[in-house]
XYZ file of C-alpha atoms in Angstrom:
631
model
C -9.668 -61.353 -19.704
C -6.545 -60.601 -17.868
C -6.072 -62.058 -14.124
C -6.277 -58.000 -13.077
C -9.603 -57.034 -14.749
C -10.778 -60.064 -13.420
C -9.865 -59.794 -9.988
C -10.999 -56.123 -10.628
C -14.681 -57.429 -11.134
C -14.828 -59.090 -7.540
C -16.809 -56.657 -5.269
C -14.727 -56.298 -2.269
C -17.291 -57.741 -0.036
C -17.612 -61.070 -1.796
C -13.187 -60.943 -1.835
C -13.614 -61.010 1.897
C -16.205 -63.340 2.206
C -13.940 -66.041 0.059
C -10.857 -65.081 1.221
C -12.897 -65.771 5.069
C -14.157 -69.161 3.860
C -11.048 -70.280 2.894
C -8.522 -69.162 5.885
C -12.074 -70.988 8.008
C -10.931 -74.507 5.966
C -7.175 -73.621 6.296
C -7.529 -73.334 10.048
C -9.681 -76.477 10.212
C -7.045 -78.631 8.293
C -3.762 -76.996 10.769
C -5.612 -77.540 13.405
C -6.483 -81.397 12.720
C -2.700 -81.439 11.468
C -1.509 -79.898 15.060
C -3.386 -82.742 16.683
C -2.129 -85.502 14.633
C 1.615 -84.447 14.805
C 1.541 -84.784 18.317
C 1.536 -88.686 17.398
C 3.057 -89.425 14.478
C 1.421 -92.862 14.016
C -1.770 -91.807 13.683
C -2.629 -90.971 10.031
C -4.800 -87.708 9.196
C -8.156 -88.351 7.546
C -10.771 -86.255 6.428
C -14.767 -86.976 6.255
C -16.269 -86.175 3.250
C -19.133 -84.249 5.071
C -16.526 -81.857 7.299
C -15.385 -79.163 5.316
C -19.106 -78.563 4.208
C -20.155 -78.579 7.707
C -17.218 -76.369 8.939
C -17.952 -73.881 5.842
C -21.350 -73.656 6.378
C -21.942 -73.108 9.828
C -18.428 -71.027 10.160
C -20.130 -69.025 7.509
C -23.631 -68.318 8.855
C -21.862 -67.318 12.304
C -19.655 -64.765 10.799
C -22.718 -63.260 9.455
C -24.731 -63.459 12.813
C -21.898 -61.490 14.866
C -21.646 -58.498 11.673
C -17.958 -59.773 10.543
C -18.341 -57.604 7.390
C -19.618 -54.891 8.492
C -16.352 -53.812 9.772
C -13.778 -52.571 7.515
C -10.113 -53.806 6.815
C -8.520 -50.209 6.260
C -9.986 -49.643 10.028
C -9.660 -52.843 11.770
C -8.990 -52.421 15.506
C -9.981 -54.086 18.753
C -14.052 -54.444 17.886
C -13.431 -56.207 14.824
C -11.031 -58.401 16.592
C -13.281 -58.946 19.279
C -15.726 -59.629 16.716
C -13.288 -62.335 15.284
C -12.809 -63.781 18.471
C -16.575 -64.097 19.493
C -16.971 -65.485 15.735
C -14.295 -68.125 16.229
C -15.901 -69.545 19.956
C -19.891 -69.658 18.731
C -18.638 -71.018 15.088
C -16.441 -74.138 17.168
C -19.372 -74.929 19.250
C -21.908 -74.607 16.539
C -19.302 -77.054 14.218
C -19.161 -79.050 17.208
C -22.829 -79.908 17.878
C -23.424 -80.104 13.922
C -20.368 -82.836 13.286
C -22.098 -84.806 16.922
C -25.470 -85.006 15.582
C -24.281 -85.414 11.467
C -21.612 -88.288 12.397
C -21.267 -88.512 16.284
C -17.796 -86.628 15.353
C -16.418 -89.936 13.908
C -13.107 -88.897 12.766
C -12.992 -85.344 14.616
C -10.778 -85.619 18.153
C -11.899 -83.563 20.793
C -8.639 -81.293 21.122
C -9.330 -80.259 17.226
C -12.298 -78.315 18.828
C -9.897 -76.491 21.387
C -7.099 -75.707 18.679
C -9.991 -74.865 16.024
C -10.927 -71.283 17.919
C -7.070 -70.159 18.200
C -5.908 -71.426 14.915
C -8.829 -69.296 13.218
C -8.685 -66.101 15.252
C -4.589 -65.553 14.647
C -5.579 -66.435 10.454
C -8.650 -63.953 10.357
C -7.364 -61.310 12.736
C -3.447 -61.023 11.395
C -4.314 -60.611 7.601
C -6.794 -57.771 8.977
C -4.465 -55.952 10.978
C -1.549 -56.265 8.429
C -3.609 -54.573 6.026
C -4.479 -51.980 8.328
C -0.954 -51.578 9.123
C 0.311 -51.587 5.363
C -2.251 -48.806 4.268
C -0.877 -46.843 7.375
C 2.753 -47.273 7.103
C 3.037 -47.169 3.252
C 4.780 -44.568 1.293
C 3.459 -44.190 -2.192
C 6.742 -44.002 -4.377
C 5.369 -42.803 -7.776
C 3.513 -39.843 -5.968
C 6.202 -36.305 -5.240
C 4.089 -34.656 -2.820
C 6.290 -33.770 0.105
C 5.869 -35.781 3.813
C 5.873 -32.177 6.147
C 6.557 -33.401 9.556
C 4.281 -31.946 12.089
C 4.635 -31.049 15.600
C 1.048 -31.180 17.508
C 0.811 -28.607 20.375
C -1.787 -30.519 22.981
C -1.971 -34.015 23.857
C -5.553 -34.359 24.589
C -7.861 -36.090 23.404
C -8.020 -33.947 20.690
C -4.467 -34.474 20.058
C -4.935 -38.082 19.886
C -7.535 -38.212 17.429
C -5.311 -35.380 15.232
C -2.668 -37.425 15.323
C -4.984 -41.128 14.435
C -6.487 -38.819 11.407
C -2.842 -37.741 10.018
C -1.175 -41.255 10.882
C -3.657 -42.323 7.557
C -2.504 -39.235 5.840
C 0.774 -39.628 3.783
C 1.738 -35.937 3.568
C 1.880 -35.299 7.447
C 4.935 -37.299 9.490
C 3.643 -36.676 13.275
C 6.912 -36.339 15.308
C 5.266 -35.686 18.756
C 3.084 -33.869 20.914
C 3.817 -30.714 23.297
C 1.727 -30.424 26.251
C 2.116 -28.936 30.048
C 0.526 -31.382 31.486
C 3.310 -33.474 34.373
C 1.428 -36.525 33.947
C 2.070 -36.958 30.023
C 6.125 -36.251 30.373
C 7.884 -39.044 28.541
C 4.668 -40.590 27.705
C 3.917 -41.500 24.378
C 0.653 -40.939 22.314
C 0.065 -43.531 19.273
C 3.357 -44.248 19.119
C 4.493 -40.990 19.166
C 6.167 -39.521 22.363
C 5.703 -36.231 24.607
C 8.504 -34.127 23.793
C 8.126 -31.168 26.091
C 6.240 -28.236 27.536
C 4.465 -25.791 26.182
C 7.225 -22.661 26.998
C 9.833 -25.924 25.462
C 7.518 -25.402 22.097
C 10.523 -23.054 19.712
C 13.523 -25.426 21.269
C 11.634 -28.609 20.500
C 10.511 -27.507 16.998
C 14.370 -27.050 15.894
C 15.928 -29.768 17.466
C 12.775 -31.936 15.806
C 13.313 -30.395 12.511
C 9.555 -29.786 12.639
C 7.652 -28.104 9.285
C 4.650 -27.140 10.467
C 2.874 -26.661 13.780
C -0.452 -27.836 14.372
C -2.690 -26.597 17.713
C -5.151 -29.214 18.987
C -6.139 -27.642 22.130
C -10.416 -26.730 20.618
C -11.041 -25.846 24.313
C -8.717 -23.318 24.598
C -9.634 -19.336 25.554
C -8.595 -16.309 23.338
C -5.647 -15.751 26.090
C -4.300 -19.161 25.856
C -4.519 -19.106 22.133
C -2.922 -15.931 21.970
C -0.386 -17.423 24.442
C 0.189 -20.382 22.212
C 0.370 -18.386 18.231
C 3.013 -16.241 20.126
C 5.257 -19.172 20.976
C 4.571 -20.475 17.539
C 5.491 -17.275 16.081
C 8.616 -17.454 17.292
C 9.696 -20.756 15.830
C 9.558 -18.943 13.032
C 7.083 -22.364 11.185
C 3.651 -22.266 9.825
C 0.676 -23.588 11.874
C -2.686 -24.410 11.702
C -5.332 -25.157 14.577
C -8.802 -27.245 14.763
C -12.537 -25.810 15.737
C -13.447 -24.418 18.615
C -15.199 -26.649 20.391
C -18.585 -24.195 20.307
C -18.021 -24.075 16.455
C -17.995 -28.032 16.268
C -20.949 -28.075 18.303
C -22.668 -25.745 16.313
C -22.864 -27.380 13.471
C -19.948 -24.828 11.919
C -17.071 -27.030 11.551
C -15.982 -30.558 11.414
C -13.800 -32.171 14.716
C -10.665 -32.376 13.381
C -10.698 -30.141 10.480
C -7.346 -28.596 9.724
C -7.670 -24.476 9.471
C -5.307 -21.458 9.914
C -5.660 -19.714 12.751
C -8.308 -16.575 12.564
C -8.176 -13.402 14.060
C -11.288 -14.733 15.876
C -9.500 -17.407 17.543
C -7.046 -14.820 19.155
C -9.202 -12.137 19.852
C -12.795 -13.752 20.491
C -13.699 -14.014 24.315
C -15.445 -17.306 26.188
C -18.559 -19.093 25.209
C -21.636 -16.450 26.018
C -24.092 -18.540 28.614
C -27.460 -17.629 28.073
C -30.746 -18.533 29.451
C -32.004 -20.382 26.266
C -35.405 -21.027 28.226
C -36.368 -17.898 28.109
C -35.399 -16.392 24.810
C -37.404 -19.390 23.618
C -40.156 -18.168 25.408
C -40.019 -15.031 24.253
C -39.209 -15.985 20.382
C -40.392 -19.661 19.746
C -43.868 -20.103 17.890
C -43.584 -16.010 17.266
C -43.963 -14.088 14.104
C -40.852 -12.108 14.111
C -39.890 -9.869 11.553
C -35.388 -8.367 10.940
C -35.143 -5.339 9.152
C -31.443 -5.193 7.599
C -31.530 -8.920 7.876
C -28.735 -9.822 5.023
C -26.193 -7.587 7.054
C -23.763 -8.975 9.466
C -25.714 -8.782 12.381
C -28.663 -8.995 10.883
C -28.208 -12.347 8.812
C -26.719 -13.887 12.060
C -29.939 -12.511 13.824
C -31.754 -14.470 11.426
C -29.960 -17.634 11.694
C -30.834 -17.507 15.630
C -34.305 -16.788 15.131
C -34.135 -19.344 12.096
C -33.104 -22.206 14.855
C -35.149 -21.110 17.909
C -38.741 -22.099 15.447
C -40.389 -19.179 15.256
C -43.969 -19.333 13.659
C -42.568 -17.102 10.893
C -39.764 -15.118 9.785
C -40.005 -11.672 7.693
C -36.708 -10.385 6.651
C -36.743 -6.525 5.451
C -33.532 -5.754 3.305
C -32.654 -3.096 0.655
C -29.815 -4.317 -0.532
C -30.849 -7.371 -3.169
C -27.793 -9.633 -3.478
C -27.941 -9.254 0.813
C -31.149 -10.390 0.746
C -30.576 -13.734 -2.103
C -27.728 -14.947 0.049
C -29.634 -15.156 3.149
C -32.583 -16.392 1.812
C -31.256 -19.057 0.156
C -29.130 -20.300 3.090
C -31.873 -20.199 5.068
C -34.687 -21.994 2.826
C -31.831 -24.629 2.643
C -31.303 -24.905 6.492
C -34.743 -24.812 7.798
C -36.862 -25.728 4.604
C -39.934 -26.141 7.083
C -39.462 -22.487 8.038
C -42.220 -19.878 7.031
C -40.048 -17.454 5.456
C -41.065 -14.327 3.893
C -38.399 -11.921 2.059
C -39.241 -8.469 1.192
C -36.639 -6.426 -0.667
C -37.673 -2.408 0.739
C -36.690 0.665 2.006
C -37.384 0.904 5.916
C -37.778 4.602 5.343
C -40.866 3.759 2.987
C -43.929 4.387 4.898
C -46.097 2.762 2.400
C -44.452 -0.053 1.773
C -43.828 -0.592 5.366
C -47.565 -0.615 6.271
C -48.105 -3.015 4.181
C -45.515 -5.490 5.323
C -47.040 -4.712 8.686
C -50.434 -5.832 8.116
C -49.501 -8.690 5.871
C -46.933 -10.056 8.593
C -48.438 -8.974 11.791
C -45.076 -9.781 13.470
C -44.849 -10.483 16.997
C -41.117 -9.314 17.598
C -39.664 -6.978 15.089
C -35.508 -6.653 15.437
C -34.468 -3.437 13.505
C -30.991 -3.650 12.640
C -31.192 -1.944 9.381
C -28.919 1.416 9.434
C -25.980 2.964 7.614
C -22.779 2.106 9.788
C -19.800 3.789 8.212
C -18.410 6.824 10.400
C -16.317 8.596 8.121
C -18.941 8.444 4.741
C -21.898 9.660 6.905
C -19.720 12.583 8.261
C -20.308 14.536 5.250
C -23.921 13.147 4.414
C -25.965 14.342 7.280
C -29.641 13.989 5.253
C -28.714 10.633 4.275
C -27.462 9.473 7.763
C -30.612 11.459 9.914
C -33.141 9.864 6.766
C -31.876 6.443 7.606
C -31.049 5.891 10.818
C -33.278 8.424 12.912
C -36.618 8.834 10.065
C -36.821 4.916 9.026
C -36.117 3.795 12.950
C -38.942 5.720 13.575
C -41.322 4.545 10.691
C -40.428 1.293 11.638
C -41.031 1.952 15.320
C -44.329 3.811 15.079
C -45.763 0.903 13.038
C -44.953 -1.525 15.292
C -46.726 0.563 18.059
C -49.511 1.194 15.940
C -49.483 -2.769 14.971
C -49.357 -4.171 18.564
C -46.238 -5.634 18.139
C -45.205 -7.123 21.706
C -41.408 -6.265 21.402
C -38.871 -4.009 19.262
C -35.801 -4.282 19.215
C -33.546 -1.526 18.342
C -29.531 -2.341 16.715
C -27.721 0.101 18.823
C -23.814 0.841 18.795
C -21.377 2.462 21.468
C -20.724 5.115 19.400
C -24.086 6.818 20.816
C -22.699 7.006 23.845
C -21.181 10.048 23.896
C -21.529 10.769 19.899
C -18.636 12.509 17.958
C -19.886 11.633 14.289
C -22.951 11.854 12.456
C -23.697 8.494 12.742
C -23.351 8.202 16.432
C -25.660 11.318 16.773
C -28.355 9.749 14.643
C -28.283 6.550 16.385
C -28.505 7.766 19.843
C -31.757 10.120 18.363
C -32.710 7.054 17.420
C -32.459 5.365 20.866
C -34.356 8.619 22.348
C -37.579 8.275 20.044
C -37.585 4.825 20.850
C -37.110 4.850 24.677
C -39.488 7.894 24.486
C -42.705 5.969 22.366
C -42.245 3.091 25.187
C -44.387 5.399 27.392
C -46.960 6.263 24.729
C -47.144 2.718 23.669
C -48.374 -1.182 24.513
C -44.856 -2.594 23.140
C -42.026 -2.732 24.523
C -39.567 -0.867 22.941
C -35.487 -2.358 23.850
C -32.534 -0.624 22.644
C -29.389 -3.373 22.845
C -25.724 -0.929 22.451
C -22.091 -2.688 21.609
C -18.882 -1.864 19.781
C -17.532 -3.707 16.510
C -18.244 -7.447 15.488
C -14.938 -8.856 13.881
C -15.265 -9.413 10.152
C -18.299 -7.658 10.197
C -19.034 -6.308 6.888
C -16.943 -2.857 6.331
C -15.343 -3.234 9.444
C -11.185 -3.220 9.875
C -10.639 -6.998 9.635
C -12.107 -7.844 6.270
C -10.236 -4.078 5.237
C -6.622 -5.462 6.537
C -7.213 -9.032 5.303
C -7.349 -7.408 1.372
C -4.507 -5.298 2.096
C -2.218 -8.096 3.342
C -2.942 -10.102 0.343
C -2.554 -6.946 -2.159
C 1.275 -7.276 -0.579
C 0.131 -3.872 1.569
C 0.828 -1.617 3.027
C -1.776 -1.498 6.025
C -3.521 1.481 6.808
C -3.995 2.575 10.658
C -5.491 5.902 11.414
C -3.584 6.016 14.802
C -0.778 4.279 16.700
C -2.937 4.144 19.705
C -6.525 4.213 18.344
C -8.371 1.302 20.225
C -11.833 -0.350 19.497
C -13.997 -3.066 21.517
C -14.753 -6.197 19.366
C -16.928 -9.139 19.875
C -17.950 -11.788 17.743
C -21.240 -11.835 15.414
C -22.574 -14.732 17.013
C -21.948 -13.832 20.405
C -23.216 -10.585 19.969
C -26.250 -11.747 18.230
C -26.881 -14.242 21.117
C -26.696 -11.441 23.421
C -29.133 -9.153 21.562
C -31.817 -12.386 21.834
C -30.765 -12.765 26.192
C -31.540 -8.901 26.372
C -34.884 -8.693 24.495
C -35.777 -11.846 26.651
C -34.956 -9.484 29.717
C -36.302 -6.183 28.875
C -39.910 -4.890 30.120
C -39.608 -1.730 27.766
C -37.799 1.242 27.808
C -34.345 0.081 28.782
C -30.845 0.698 27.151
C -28.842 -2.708 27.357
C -24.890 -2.407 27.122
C -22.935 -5.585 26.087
C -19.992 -6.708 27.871
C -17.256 -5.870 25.395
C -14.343 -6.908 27.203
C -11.285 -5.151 27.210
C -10.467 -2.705 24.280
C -8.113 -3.469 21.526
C -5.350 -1.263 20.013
C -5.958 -1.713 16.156
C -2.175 -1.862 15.389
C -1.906 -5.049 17.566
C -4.661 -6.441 15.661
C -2.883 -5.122 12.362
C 0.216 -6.890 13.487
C -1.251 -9.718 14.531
C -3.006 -10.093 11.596
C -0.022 -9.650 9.379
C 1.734 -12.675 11.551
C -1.001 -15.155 11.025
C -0.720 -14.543 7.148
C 3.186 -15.627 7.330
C 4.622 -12.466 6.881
C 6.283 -9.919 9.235
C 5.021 -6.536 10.028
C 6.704 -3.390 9.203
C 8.774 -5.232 6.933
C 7.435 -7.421 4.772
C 3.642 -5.526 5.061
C 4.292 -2.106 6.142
C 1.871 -0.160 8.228
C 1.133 3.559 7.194
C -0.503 5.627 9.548
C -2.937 7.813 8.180
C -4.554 10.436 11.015
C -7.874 10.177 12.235
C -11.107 10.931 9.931
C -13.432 13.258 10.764
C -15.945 11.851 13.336
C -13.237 9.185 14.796
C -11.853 8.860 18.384
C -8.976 7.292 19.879
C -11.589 5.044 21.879
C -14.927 4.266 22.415
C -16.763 4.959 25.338
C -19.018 2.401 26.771
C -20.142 4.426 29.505
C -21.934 7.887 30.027
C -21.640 9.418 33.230
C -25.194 10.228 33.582
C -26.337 7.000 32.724
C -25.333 5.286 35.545
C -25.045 1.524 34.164
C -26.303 -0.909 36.472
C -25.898 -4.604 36.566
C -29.037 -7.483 35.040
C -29.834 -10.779 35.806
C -26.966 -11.417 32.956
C -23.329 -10.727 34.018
C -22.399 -9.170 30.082
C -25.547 -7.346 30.275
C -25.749 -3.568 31.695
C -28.698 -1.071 32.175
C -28.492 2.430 31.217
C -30.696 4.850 33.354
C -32.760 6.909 31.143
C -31.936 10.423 30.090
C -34.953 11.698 29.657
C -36.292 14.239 26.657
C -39.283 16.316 26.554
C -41.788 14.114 24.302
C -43.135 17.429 23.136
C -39.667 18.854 22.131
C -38.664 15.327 20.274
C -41.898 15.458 17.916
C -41.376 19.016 17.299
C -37.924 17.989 16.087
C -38.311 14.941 14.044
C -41.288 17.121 11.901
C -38.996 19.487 11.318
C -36.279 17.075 10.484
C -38.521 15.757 8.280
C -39.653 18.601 6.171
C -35.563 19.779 6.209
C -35.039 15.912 4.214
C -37.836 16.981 1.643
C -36.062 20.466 1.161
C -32.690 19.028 1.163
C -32.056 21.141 3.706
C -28.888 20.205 5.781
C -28.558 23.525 8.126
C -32.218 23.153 9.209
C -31.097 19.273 10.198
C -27.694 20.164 11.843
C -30.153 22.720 14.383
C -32.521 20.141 14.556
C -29.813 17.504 15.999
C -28.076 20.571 18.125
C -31.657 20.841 19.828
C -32.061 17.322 20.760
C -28.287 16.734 21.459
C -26.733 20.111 23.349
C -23.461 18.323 23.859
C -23.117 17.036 20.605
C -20.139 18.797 18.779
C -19.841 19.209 15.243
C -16.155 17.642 14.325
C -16.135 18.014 10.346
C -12.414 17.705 10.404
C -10.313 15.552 12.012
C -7.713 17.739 14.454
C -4.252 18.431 13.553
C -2.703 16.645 16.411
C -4.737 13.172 15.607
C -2.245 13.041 12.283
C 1.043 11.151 12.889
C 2.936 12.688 10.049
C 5.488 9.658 8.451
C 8.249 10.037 6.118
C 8.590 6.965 3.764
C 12.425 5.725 4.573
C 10.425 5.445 8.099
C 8.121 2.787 6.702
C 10.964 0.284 6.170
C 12.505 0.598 9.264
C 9.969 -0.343 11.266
């Protein structure tokens, strides 16, 4: 066997443990030959019982103060401390064992106070060598690149980015950016300070930097917005770590490396919520999601998931929805009591007998059919769904003495212009209207579009920038509100914790944003440039769509809650009488197929509702195709 393989065959520990041993009788001897050599008459001599002695006891201390538990790739000022403490017990231990073995015949005093010195400097320097070698070393027979990095924030996040990618031989660290006074012409690991934030595209050239990388995990949307537009204009890829609220969360890892999302940039401060009492309203609950593999219903679920309820029914009709959910959750909480039910909300039948199987406490319905312009030309579909299954739904949980519903509500009810809007705010008139007729309490929670929400713009653009483009825009000044999923989720759960029944909550949705920022914006953060590189086309409004959504009606008069991104609606009311008059005749128009009958029967319940089949000449920006290159 070859010196290699055999050396290959030592487990590292037991390397340590001899290469430890012997550096313990190296120090022993240099230290008894430092003594000696300061008279040169005096002969060195050696007891036949010392080295044993020194070896053994040396040897039962490092194990007593966890020596090997640290490791040599990592050593740093515990283990060192470690060797330290190691070296002071072992020389009084080897002390006290030589006096009471041989009355230290042969061993001078000052060998004891070289002993401790001599063996920290030969444990501790092979250690930190080591350390140093796998830090420093560049692995010639490997191609990959070096990139050398600029890291914008010198936190303590910054640090630790900069620790992780010292050990990382394809990332040089050049320096840090930061604003803060205190840090100018400091330096961080080594590494210095170069500038300010606003220095960031000067500092980047003059560094010959290759990629940017944003530590600042406590940042808002406006700073980071702030920040990707300075690194935008050096013209360099960069990446960013976890929110803070994500790393919390369980959702990322501290000083994971990602690109920069279109969350990051547009998502708004962490939501604070009183957890105490959405626990008391949900915890040790049967609750029950309808639509729960959707995008705000999965992320309902998850919530509910972690708050341990008793049990958790999830209603979905779509089946691959309902597998993906399922299984995350059975994998996440595998004490939760977790029932999946693949149905139709609209099935009366099927729904009573979920109802008396589950008994739920708290039903959420988010289940409805979302997309404005396909409903605009499907009016049975749209009222069957979203108006006739709400109120299946609703009048079984009435009838089942459910405590709370819960009803998935969306701005576009507000002041309706499309099919779906109209159904949804019928919906939110049944359900505010059975509150009075009815032991539960009956919630309607409104806000605009969840980013990357499933069929929503951002998922839409993301395939169209990597397709090579171009992106479509129905408007150059068509605006939207946008929150994210979990915030909007978390929101929904503070609400229904608030509610007595009958109310219509309105989520803070901050301030609206033009989709061709967002477009361009999301074109910059794939590397490209817009107009050129990914064109945007601008297509005219569909039929149903407006230029912006309208959080507010004027006859609601929105009040403030006990939550500051929480609003009341005042109720508009509708004659109980007229409403059940119009949903049975809505219903016998869906078994007739009978779409006129349905269009009168949503013009009686909404006068002011105006039937837009076709989106208005003026809405369409017409564009010649030389213009799309130009831009």
């Amino acid at each position: 066997m070859s010196i290699r393989k055999w050396v290959g065959t030592v487990h590292p520990r037991a390397a340590v443990v001899i290469h430890d041993l012997l550096v313990t009788a190296l120090a022993w001897w240099v230290a008894k030959e430092l003594r000696y050599a300061l008279d040169p008459k005096l002969i060195v001599g050696f007891e036949s019982y010392e080295f044993p002695i020194v070896l053994f006891v040396q040897g039962l201390v490092y194990a007593w103060t966890g020596l090997y538990k640290g490791v040599w790739r990592f050593a740093s000022l515990p283990d060192l401390w470690n060797i330290l403490r190691a070296a002071i017990v072992g020389t009084v231990a080897i002390g006290v064992s030589l006096f009471l073995y041989g009355r230290l015949d042969g061993v001078p005093r000052s060998v004891l106070l070289l002993y401790p010195f001599v063996l920290a400097l030969f444990l501790g320097t092979p250690r930190l060598a080591y350390r140093f070698w796998k830090d420093s070393r560049i692995d010639l027979f490997v191609n990959a690149k070096t990139q050398r990095v600029l890291i914008v924030g010198a936190d303590s996040a910054g640090e630790a980015l900069s620790r992780d990618l010292h050990r990382d031989t394809r990332y040089v660290v050049v320096g840090f950016v930061d604003d803060r006074r205190s840090l100018r012409g400091a330096r961080i690991n080594g590494k210095p300070v170069l500038g300010t934030l606003e220095q960031l595209p000067d500092v980047a050239k003059e560094a010959a930097v290759q990629m940017l990388l944003i530590a600042l995990p406590g940042a808002t949307a406006r700073q980071m917005r702030q920040v990707v537009e300075l690194c935008d204009r050096t013209g360099l890829p960069y990446r960013t770590v976890p929110k803070l609220e994500d790393v919390v969360a369980g959702r990322a890892q501290f000083n994971q490396i990602k690109e920069v999302s279109i969350e990051d940039l547009l998502g708004r401060d962490a939501v604070e919520l009183d957890w105490t009492r959405i626990r008391e309203t949900l915890t040790n609950r049967r609750v029950l999601v309808t639509g729960g593999g959707g995008s705000i219903g999965s992320e309902l679920c998850r919530q509910v998931a972690r708050l341990g309820v008793q049990a958790l029914t999830i209603v979905e009709s779509c089946e691959y929805n309902l597998y993906q959910i399922s299984q995350e959750l059975r994998a996440a909480y595998p004490e939760l009591l977790l029932n999946s039910v693949l149905a139709d909300c609209g099935d009366s039948v099927a729904m009573r007998r979920l109802f008396g199987e589950a008994k739920p406490q708290v039903v959420f319905h988010a289940a409805a059919y979302k997309h404005v312009p396909m409903l605009q030309g499907q009016l049975r579909t749209a009222v069957r769904n979203n108006v006739m299954a709400t109120r299946n739904v609703a009048d079984l949980s009435s009838e089942s003495g459910v405590e709370c519903f819960v009803l998935i509500s969306t701005d576009k009810a507000v002041n309706p212009t499309s099919v779906m809007g109209a159904c949804k705010r019928i919906a939110e008139i049944y359900c505010q209207n059975l509150n009075a007729h009815s032991n539960t309490h009956f919630i309607t929670v409104r806000f605009g579009n969840v980013l990357d929400s499933a069929g929503s713009v951002v998922p839409l653009f993301r395939q169209q920038i990597q397709a090579g483009g171009p992106i479509t825009v129905t408007h150059p000044e068509i605006s939207r509100y946008f929150m994210t999923i979990p915030e909007a989720t978390q929101l929904i759960l503070q609400a229904a914790a608030i509610g007595q029944g009958g109310e219509i909550f309105a989520l803070d949705m901050g301030e609206p944003v033009k989709i061709r920022d967002l477009a361009e914006q999301m074109i910059r953060l794939a590397g490209k440039k817009p107009g050129t590189e990914i064109p945007i086309v601008y297509t005219g409004l569909r039929s149903g769509e407006k230029l912006f959504e309208e959080l507010f009606h004027p006859l609601e008069n929105y009040s403030a809650t006990t939550h500051a991104k929480i609003f009341l609606a005042q109720h508009r009311p509708v004659s109980w009488d007229l409403l059940q008059a119009q949903i049975a005749r809505a219903t016998e128009a869906i078994r007739s197929f009978n779409e006129e009958e349905l269009r009168q029967c949503v013009s009686s319940l909404l006068p002011s509702f105006s039937w837009n089949d076709v989106a208005q000449p003026n809405n369409v920006i017409p564009l010649r195709r030389n213009e799309i290159g130009e831009k």
